[in-house]
Amino acid sequence: MSNRTTIDARNAFCPGPMMEMIAALKTIAVGDEIEVLSSDKGSANDIPAWTRKVGHQLVSSDDHGTHWSIVVRRMK
Amino acid sequence: MTARLLIVGGGMAGTIVANGLARRLSHELRSGDVNVTVLGTSNDHMYQPGFLYVPFGRVRSQELKRQERSILDRRINFVIDPATHIDVDANRVVAQSGKSYGYDYLVIATGSRLVPEQIPGLTEGAYHCYDLEGARKLRGAIDAFEGGRIVINVNAPHKCPVAPLEITLMLDEHLRDRGLEGKFDITYTYPIGRLHSLEPVAEWAVPEFDRRGIKYQTFFNTKEVDVAKKVVHSEEGDSFEYDLLITIPPHRGAQVIEDSGLGAGGWIPTNPRTLLREGSDNVFVIGDTTNIPISKAGSTAHFQADTVVENLTMMVQEGRWSREYDGKVFCFIETGLSRGTYIWFNYKTPPRPTPPTQMVHWFKLAYNRMYWLSACGLL
Ligand SMILES: Cc1cc2nc3c(=O)[nH]c(=O)nc-3n(C[C@H](O)[C@H](O)[C@H](O)COP(=O)(O)OP(=O)(O)OC[C@H]3O[C@@H](n4cnc5c(N)ncnc54)[C@H](O)[C@@H]3O)c2cc1C
C-alpha cells in the first residue's frame, strides 16, 4: 500500500499547486503518492502532462467542479 | 508559576516574535510570570534579502550582519545552543550542549537550508547568492565574466520566490552597464510552465524578458550538471551549455526538524490559519519551516510572527485566542538596478503587480536599511 500525502493548494497563489507538488515529490519515497487539490486550471492541465513527461505515474485526476484533485505516484 | 516561552531559531521570524513578546508582555516579564528564551545557532543575524545586492557590489557585507544579542530585547534570554531534538510530546527541546529546555509554549522558527547537493554537480558547477559566502563568490565570477552564455537555473522549493527574476533582470542591466551588451546571453530556466509561479508576475515577465533578449525554458527541473562539459540537464530532457551557471538551489527545512520526525523534508505540517503545529495546541510554527502552501519569504515570516505574538500574549494574559493569520504576503520586486514594483496577496485576494517605478525601488532600498528596526520590534 502506498502512503499518500495531501496538499491543499486551493487558492494558493504562490508558489502554487504544481510547484508544491514538485517540491513534495522530493520528500516522499519512490512508490508513495502526492494528492494535490488545486483550484487553478493551468495546474490541472500541466501536472498530468508533466508527470508523464518526466516518468512519474498519474494515478488519477478528478474534476470536482470547484477544484481538481490530482494524484501522482513517485516512480524514480 | 512562570510560563516558559521557548523560541527555536533566532532568524527573521524568531527574532520578531521574541521582541514582540518582550513589548507585549513587559509587565509579566518584569514580575517573573513569564520568561522568553531564544535558542539559536550563532550570534550572527544576517539580513538575507541583502544578499541579492552583493554580486553587483551594491552593498557592503558588514551592512548585512548584526549581533543577535544586540537586536533582541535585553529581557529575552538568548542562548547559542542549536536544538538537536524537539520533543513535542514531552514539551522539551534538547540542544547540542546536552541541555534540555522545557517549555509551556514553543515557537519553531528554524527556517530553511540550501541543499544543492541533492542535484549531482550543482554544488561544484553553479554559483548562487542565497548565503553570504555564495553571494561573494558569485560577485567574483561576475566580475571576471567577459562574455558568454549564462544560465540562471531555478529549483524547487526555494525561499523568496521573486529573487530569481530579480537576479536575472539585475544581472542583465549590470552586464550592459559594464559594456558587455551583445557579448552575453542569458537563459532562465524554471520548474513549471511559466516564468514565475504567480501568473500575473509571469505574464509581466515575458515581455520584460523578450525586450531584453533574455531566453527562457519552462518545465525545467534540474537533473544534473555535467561540470566537465559545462552542461546542465533537466528531468524533462532539455540541456543547456553554459559559461556561467547561477542557480537558485533547492531547499529543505532545518535538519533538526527531520531528525525530530516533525515533517518530511523538514517542513512541519502546520494549520494555515492558527499556525499551530498539526496535533499540538502549544507549538506554533512560523516562517520558512511550515508546510503551508505559501511563499517562503521574510514578509510571510513577519506577518505570521505578528499573529503569533498576538495569540501568545492573549493566551498568557487572558487564556484565550486572539486572531488568525490571513495568509498575507508582501514582496518588493526589483526589475533592474533602478526600478521596482511590488505585490501583495493573501488566502483570498490574488496578487496584481503594478508597473515598475523608481519610487518603489527606493522604497525597497530604504526597507533594506529599516529591517533592523523591524526586527527590533520598532517598526
Ligand atoms: C537572496 C535572498 C533574497 C531574499 N529576498 C527577500 C525579499 O526581498 N523579501 C522577503 O520577504 N524575503 C526575502 N528573502 C527570504 C527571507 O530572508 C526568508 O524567507 C526569511 O529569512 C525566513 O525567516 P525564518 O525566520 O523562517 O528563517 P531564517 O531567517 O532563515 O531563520 C532561521 C533561523 O533558525 C536557525 N536555526 C536553524 N536550525 C536551528 C537549530 N537546530 N537550533 C536553533 N536554531 C536553528 C538558523 O540559524 C536561523 O537563524 C530572501 C532570501 C534570500 C536568500
mmCIF file of N, CA and C in Angstrom, chain A residues 2-74:
data_model
loop_
_atom_site.group_PDB
_atom_site.id
_atom_site.type_symbol
_atom_site.label_atom_id
_atom_site.label_comp_id
_atom_site.label_asym_id
_atom_site.label_seq_id
_atom_site.Cartn_x
_atom_site.Cartn_y
_atom_site.Cartn_z
ATOM 1 N N SER A 2 0.608 2.177 -0.936
ATOM 2 C CA SER A 2 1.406 3.408 -0.977
ATOM 3 C C SER A 2 0.923 4.386 0.092
ATOM 4 N N ASN A 3 1.865 5.129 0.654
ATOM 5 C CA ASN A 3 1.465 6.238 1.524
ATOM 6 C C ASN A 3 1.026 7.394 0.652
ATOM 7 N N ARG A 4 0.035 8.117 1.104
ATOM 8 C CA ARG A 4 -0.417 9.274 0.331
ATOM 9 C C ARG A 4 -0.413 10.527 1.201
ATOM 10 N N THR A 5 0.195 11.594 0.676
ATOM 11 C CA THR A 5 0.213 12.881 1.374
ATOM 12 C C THR A 5 -0.635 13.854 0.569
ATOM 13 N N THR A 6 -1.491 14.585 1.237
ATOM 14 C CA THR A 6 -2.352 15.538 0.515
ATOM 15 C C THR A 6 -1.870 16.967 0.737
ATOM 16 N N ILE A 7 -1.826 17.707 -0.369
ATOM 17 C CA ILE A 7 -1.503 19.146 -0.272
ATOM 18 C C ILE A 7 -2.738 19.908 -0.713
ATOM 19 N N ASP A 8 -3.268 20.699 0.182
ATOM 20 C CA ASP A 8 -4.432 21.503 -0.181
ATOM 21 C C ASP A 8 -3.924 22.834 -0.721
ATOM 22 N N ALA A 9 -3.763 22.912 -2.037
ATOM 23 C CA ALA A 9 -3.216 24.133 -2.643
ATOM 24 C C ALA A 9 -4.316 24.935 -3.324
ATOM 25 N N ARG A 10 -5.560 24.763 -2.840
ATOM 26 C CA ARG A 10 -6.643 25.576 -3.394
ATOM 27 C C ARG A 10 -6.430 27.030 -3.002
ATOM 28 N N ASN A 11 -6.542 27.917 -3.974
ATOM 29 C CA ASN A 11 -6.298 29.352 -3.753
ATOM 30 C C ASN A 11 -4.902 29.642 -3.221
ATOM 31 N N ALA A 12 -3.972 28.747 -3.485
ATOM 32 C CA ALA A 12 -2.584 29.033 -3.098
ATOM 33 C C ALA A 12 -1.942 29.710 -4.302
ATOM 34 N N PHE A 13 -1.726 31.023 -4.176
ATOM 35 C CA PHE A 13 -1.280 31.775 -5.349
ATOM 36 C C PHE A 13 0.208 31.583 -5.610
ATOM 37 N N CYS A 14 0.958 31.471 -4.549
ATOM 38 C CA CYS A 14 2.402 31.364 -4.744
ATOM 39 C C CYS A 14 2.986 30.522 -3.627
ATOM 40 N N PRO A 15 3.725 29.461 -3.887
ATOM 41 C CA PRO A 15 4.238 29.024 -5.189
ATOM 42 C C PRO A 15 3.233 28.260 -6.054
ATOM 43 N N GLY A 16 2.075 27.933 -5.563
ATOM 44 C CA GLY A 16 1.055 27.314 -6.403
ATOM 45 C C GLY A 16 1.128 25.800 -6.437
ATOM 46 N N PRO A 17 0.039 25.182 -6.935
ATOM 47 C CA PRO A 17 -0.112 23.725 -6.833
ATOM 48 C C PRO A 17 1.011 22.909 -7.483
ATOM 49 N N MET A 18 1.442 23.326 -8.672
ATOM 50 C CA MET A 18 2.433 22.478 -9.344
ATOM 51 C C MET A 18 3.803 22.555 -8.671
ATOM 52 N N MET A 19 4.173 23.756 -8.267
ATOM 53 C CA MET A 19 5.453 23.926 -7.576
ATOM 54 C C MET A 19 5.420 23.150 -6.254
ATOM 55 N N GLU A 20 4.280 23.192 -5.572
ATOM 56 C CA GLU A 20 4.139 22.443 -4.316
ATOM 57 C C GLU A 20 4.309 20.945 -4.582
ATOM 58 N N MET A 21 3.718 20.498 -5.697
ATOM 59 C CA MET A 21 3.800 19.069 -5.981
ATOM 60 C C MET A 21 5.239 18.651 -6.301
ATOM 61 N N ILE A 22 5.904 19.453 -7.103
ATOM 62 C CA ILE A 22 7.302 19.129 -7.450
ATOM 63 C C ILE A 22 8.153 19.078 -6.180
ATOM 64 N N ALA A 23 7.919 20.042 -5.298
ATOM 65 C CA ALA A 23 8.689 20.079 -4.047
ATOM 66 C C ALA A 23 8.362 18.859 -3.195
ATOM 67 N N ALA A 24 7.082 18.518 -3.107
ATOM 68 C CA ALA A 24 6.671 17.408 -2.244
ATOM 69 C C ALA A 24 7.190 16.065 -2.764
ATOM 70 N N LEU A 25 7.278 15.928 -4.093
ATOM 71 C CA LEU A 25 7.781 14.662 -4.653
ATOM 72 C C LEU A 25 9.198 14.363 -4.162
ATOM 73 N N LYS A 26 9.931 15.439 -3.856
ATOM 74 C CA LYS A 26 11.316 15.248 -3.391
ATOM 75 C C LYS A 26 11.373 14.755 -1.957
ATOM 76 N N THR A 27 10.235 14.810 -1.255
ATOM 77 C CA THR A 27 10.270 14.431 0.165
ATOM 78 C C THR A 27 9.642 13.071 0.424
ATOM 79 N N ILE A 28 9.103 12.411 -0.606
ATOM 80 C CA ILE A 28 8.453 11.104 -0.372
ATOM 81 C C ILE A 28 9.294 9.989 -0.999
ATOM 82 N N ALA A 29 9.002 8.759 -0.570
ATOM 83 C CA ALA A 29 9.752 7.614 -1.096
ATOM 84 C C ALA A 29 9.178 7.195 -2.455
ATOM 85 N N VAL A 30 10.023 6.556 -3.253
ATOM 86 C CA VAL A 30 9.563 6.008 -4.535
ATOM 87 C C VAL A 30 8.411 5.042 -4.239
ATOM 88 N N GLY A 31 7.325 5.162 -5.014
ATOM 89 C CA GLY A 31 6.146 4.317 -4.804
ATOM 90 C C GLY A 31 5.056 5.021 -4.001
ATOM 91 N N ASP A 32 5.432 6.084 -3.247
ATOM 92 C CA ASP A 32 4.427 6.828 -2.487
ATOM 93 C C ASP A 32 3.772 7.889 -3.363
ATOM 94 N N GLU A 33 2.674 8.452 -2.834
ATOM 95 C CA GLU A 33 1.855 9.333 -3.673
ATOM 96 C C GLU A 33 1.624 10.704 -3.046
ATOM 97 N N ILE A 34 1.441 11.671 -3.944
ATOM 98 C CA ILE A 34 1.045 13.020 -3.525
ATOM 99 C C ILE A 34 -0.313 13.308 -4.145
ATOM 100 N N GLU A 35 -1.231 13.770 -3.324
ATOM 101 C CA GLU A 35 -2.502 14.261 -3.858
ATOM 102 C C GLU A 35 -2.476 15.775 -3.752
ATOM 103 N N VAL A 36 -2.754 16.449 -4.871
ATOM 104 C CA VAL A 36 -2.791 17.911 -4.847
ATOM 105 C C VAL A 36 -4.213 18.356 -5.116
ATOM 106 N N LEU A 37 -4.734 19.216 -4.245
ATOM 107 C CA LEU A 37 -6.030 19.832 -4.501
ATOM 108 C C LEU A 37 -5.748 21.213 -5.078
ATOM 109 N N SER A 38 -6.312 21.477 -6.264
ATOM 110 C CA SER A 38 -5.964 22.713 -6.946
ATOM 111 C C SER A 38 -7.196 23.386 -7.520
ATOM 112 N N SER A 39 -7.281 24.702 -7.327
ATOM 113 C CA SER A 39 -8.381 25.429 -7.953
ATOM 114 C C SER A 39 -7.874 26.153 -9.202
ATOM 115 N N ASP A 40 -6.648 25.852 -9.593
ATOM 116 C CA ASP A 40 -6.017 26.528 -10.727
ATOM 117 C C ASP A 40 -6.042 25.598 -11.939
ATOM 118 N N LYS A 41 -6.747 26.060 -12.985
ATOM 119 C CA LYS A 41 -6.947 25.201 -14.159
ATOM 120 C C LYS A 41 -5.611 24.864 -14.844
ATOM 121 N N GLY A 42 -4.739 25.880 -14.883
ATOM 122 C CA GLY A 42 -3.438 25.658 -15.533
ATOM 123 C C GLY A 42 -2.719 24.462 -14.924
ATOM 124 N N SER A 43 -2.696 24.389 -13.588
ATOM 125 C CA SER A 43 -2.007 23.273 -12.926
ATOM 126 C C SER A 43 -2.710 21.955 -13.224
ATOM 127 N N ALA A 44 -4.049 22.010 -13.299
ATOM 128 C CA ALA A 44 -4.802 20.769 -13.563
ATOM 129 C C ALA A 44 -4.439 20.201 -14.936
ATOM 130 N N ASN A 45 -4.078 21.099 -15.867
ATOM 131 C CA ASN A 45 -3.626 20.626 -17.184
ATOM 132 C C ASN A 45 -2.153 20.245 -17.165
ATOM 133 N N ASP A 46 -1.373 21.084 -16.504
ATOM 134 C CA ASP A 46 0.091 20.922 -16.581
ATOM 135 C C ASP A 46 0.595 19.705 -15.799
ATOM 136 N N ILE A 47 0.011 19.459 -14.626
ATOM 137 C CA ILE A 47 0.561 18.394 -13.770
ATOM 138 C C ILE A 47 0.504 17.025 -14.464
ATOM 139 N N PRO A 48 -0.652 16.634 -15.033
ATOM 140 C CA PRO A 48 -0.667 15.320 -15.705
ATOM 141 C C PRO A 48 0.335 15.237 -16.867
ATOM 142 N N ALA A 49 0.408 16.299 -17.657
ATOM 143 C CA ALA A 49 1.315 16.281 -18.823
ATOM 144 C C ALA A 49 2.769 16.165 -18.348
ATOM 145 N N TRP A 50 3.109 16.934 -17.336
ATOM 146 C CA TRP A 50 4.478 16.947 -16.823
ATOM 147 C C TRP A 50 4.835 15.584 -16.209
ATOM 148 N N THR A 51 3.866 15.032 -15.467
ATOM 149 C CA THR A 51 4.087 13.757 -14.782
ATOM 150 C C THR A 51 4.489 12.679 -15.798
ATOM 151 N N ARG A 52 3.739 12.654 -16.913
ATOM 152 C CA ARG A 52 4.058 11.649 -17.941
ATOM 153 C C ARG A 52 5.431 11.922 -18.533
ATOM 154 N N LYS A 53 5.723 13.194 -18.774
ATOM 155 C CA LYS A 53 6.985 13.539 -19.444
ATOM 156 C C LYS A 53 8.209 13.120 -18.627
ATOM 157 N N VAL A 54 8.150 13.325 -17.312
ATOM 158 C CA VAL A 54 9.355 13.028 -16.520
ATOM 159 C C VAL A 54 9.352 11.611 -15.950
ATOM 160 N N GLY A 55 8.282 10.844 -16.210
ATOM 161 C CA GLY A 55 8.308 9.432 -15.829
ATOM 162 C C GLY A 55 7.747 9.092 -14.465
ATOM 163 N N HIS A 56 6.925 9.997 -13.877
ATOM 164 C CA HIS A 56 6.163 9.598 -12.693
ATOM 165 C C HIS A 56 4.805 9.076 -13.185
ATOM 166 N N GLN A 57 3.978 8.587 -12.250
ATOM 167 C CA GLN A 57 2.714 7.993 -12.691
ATOM 168 C C GLN A 57 1.530 8.853 -12.247
ATOM 169 N N LEU A 58 0.660 9.159 -13.217
ATOM 170 C CA LEU A 58 -0.568 9.866 -12.865
ATOM 171 C C LEU A 58 -1.578 8.820 -12.406
ATOM 172 N N VAL A 59 -1.932 8.845 -11.134
ATOM 173 C CA VAL A 59 -2.856 7.842 -10.591
ATOM 174 C C VAL A 59 -4.293 8.239 -10.899
ATOM 175 N N SER A 60 -4.624 9.521 -10.714
ATOM 176 C CA SER A 60 -5.972 9.984 -11.037
ATOM 177 C C SER A 60 -5.993 11.497 -11.149
ATOM 178 N N SER A 61 -6.973 11.995 -11.871
ATOM 179 C CA SER A 61 -7.181 13.434 -11.965
ATOM 180 C C SER A 61 -8.687 13.656 -12.043
ATOM 181 N N ASP A 62 -9.269 14.210 -10.992
ATOM 182 C CA ASP A 62 -10.724 14.333 -10.924
ATOM 183 C C ASP A 62 -11.151 15.792 -10.822
ATOM 184 N N ASP A 63 -12.155 16.126 -11.636
ATOM 185 C CA ASP A 63 -12.714 17.478 -11.601
ATOM 186 C C ASP A 63 -13.887 17.495 -10.618
ATOM 187 N N HIS A 64 -13.750 18.224 -9.530
ATOM 188 C CA HIS A 64 -14.826 18.274 -8.527
ATOM 189 C C HIS A 64 -15.660 19.543 -8.664
ATOM 190 N N GLY A 65 -15.575 20.199 -9.804
ATOM 191 C CA GLY A 65 -16.366 21.417 -10.011
ATOM 192 C C GLY A 65 -15.654 22.644 -9.478
ATOM 193 N N THR A 66 -15.467 22.708 -8.171
ATOM 194 C CA THR A 66 -14.794 23.885 -7.585
ATOM 195 C C THR A 66 -13.269 23.721 -7.597
ATOM 196 N N HIS A 67 -12.822 22.497 -7.714
ATOM 197 C CA HIS A 67 -11.381 22.255 -7.714
ATOM 198 C C HIS A 67 -11.062 20.893 -8.345
ATOM 199 N N TRP A 68 -9.793 20.676 -8.601
ATOM 200 C CA TRP A 68 -9.323 19.394 -9.126
ATOM 201 C C TRP A 68 -8.578 18.641 -8.023
ATOM 202 N N SER A 69 -8.637 17.325 -8.120
ATOM 203 C CA SER A 69 -7.824 16.512 -7.218
ATOM 204 C C SER A 69 -6.937 15.645 -8.111
ATOM 205 N N ILE A 70 -5.645 15.793 -7.969
ATOM 206 C CA ILE A 70 -4.705 15.093 -8.855
ATOM 207 C C ILE A 70 -3.770 14.251 -7.988
ATOM 208 N N VAL A 71 -3.661 12.979 -8.318
ATOM 209 C CA VAL A 71 -2.794 12.100 -7.533
ATOM 210 C C VAL A 71 -1.650 11.606 -8.412
ATOM 211 N N VAL A 72 -0.437 11.785 -7.904
ATOM 212 C CA VAL A 72 0.761 11.392 -8.647
ATOM 213 C C VAL A 72 1.588 10.426 -7.798
ATOM 214 N N ARG A 73 2.078 9.355 -8.417
ATOM 215 C CA ARG A 73 2.943 8.415 -7.695
ATOM 216 C C ARG A 73 4.399 8.638 -8.126
ATOM 217 N N ARG A 74 5.259 8.753 -7.164
ATOM 218 C CA ARG A 74 6.684 8.918 -7.476
ATOM 219 C C ARG A 74 7.237 7.595 -7.993
#
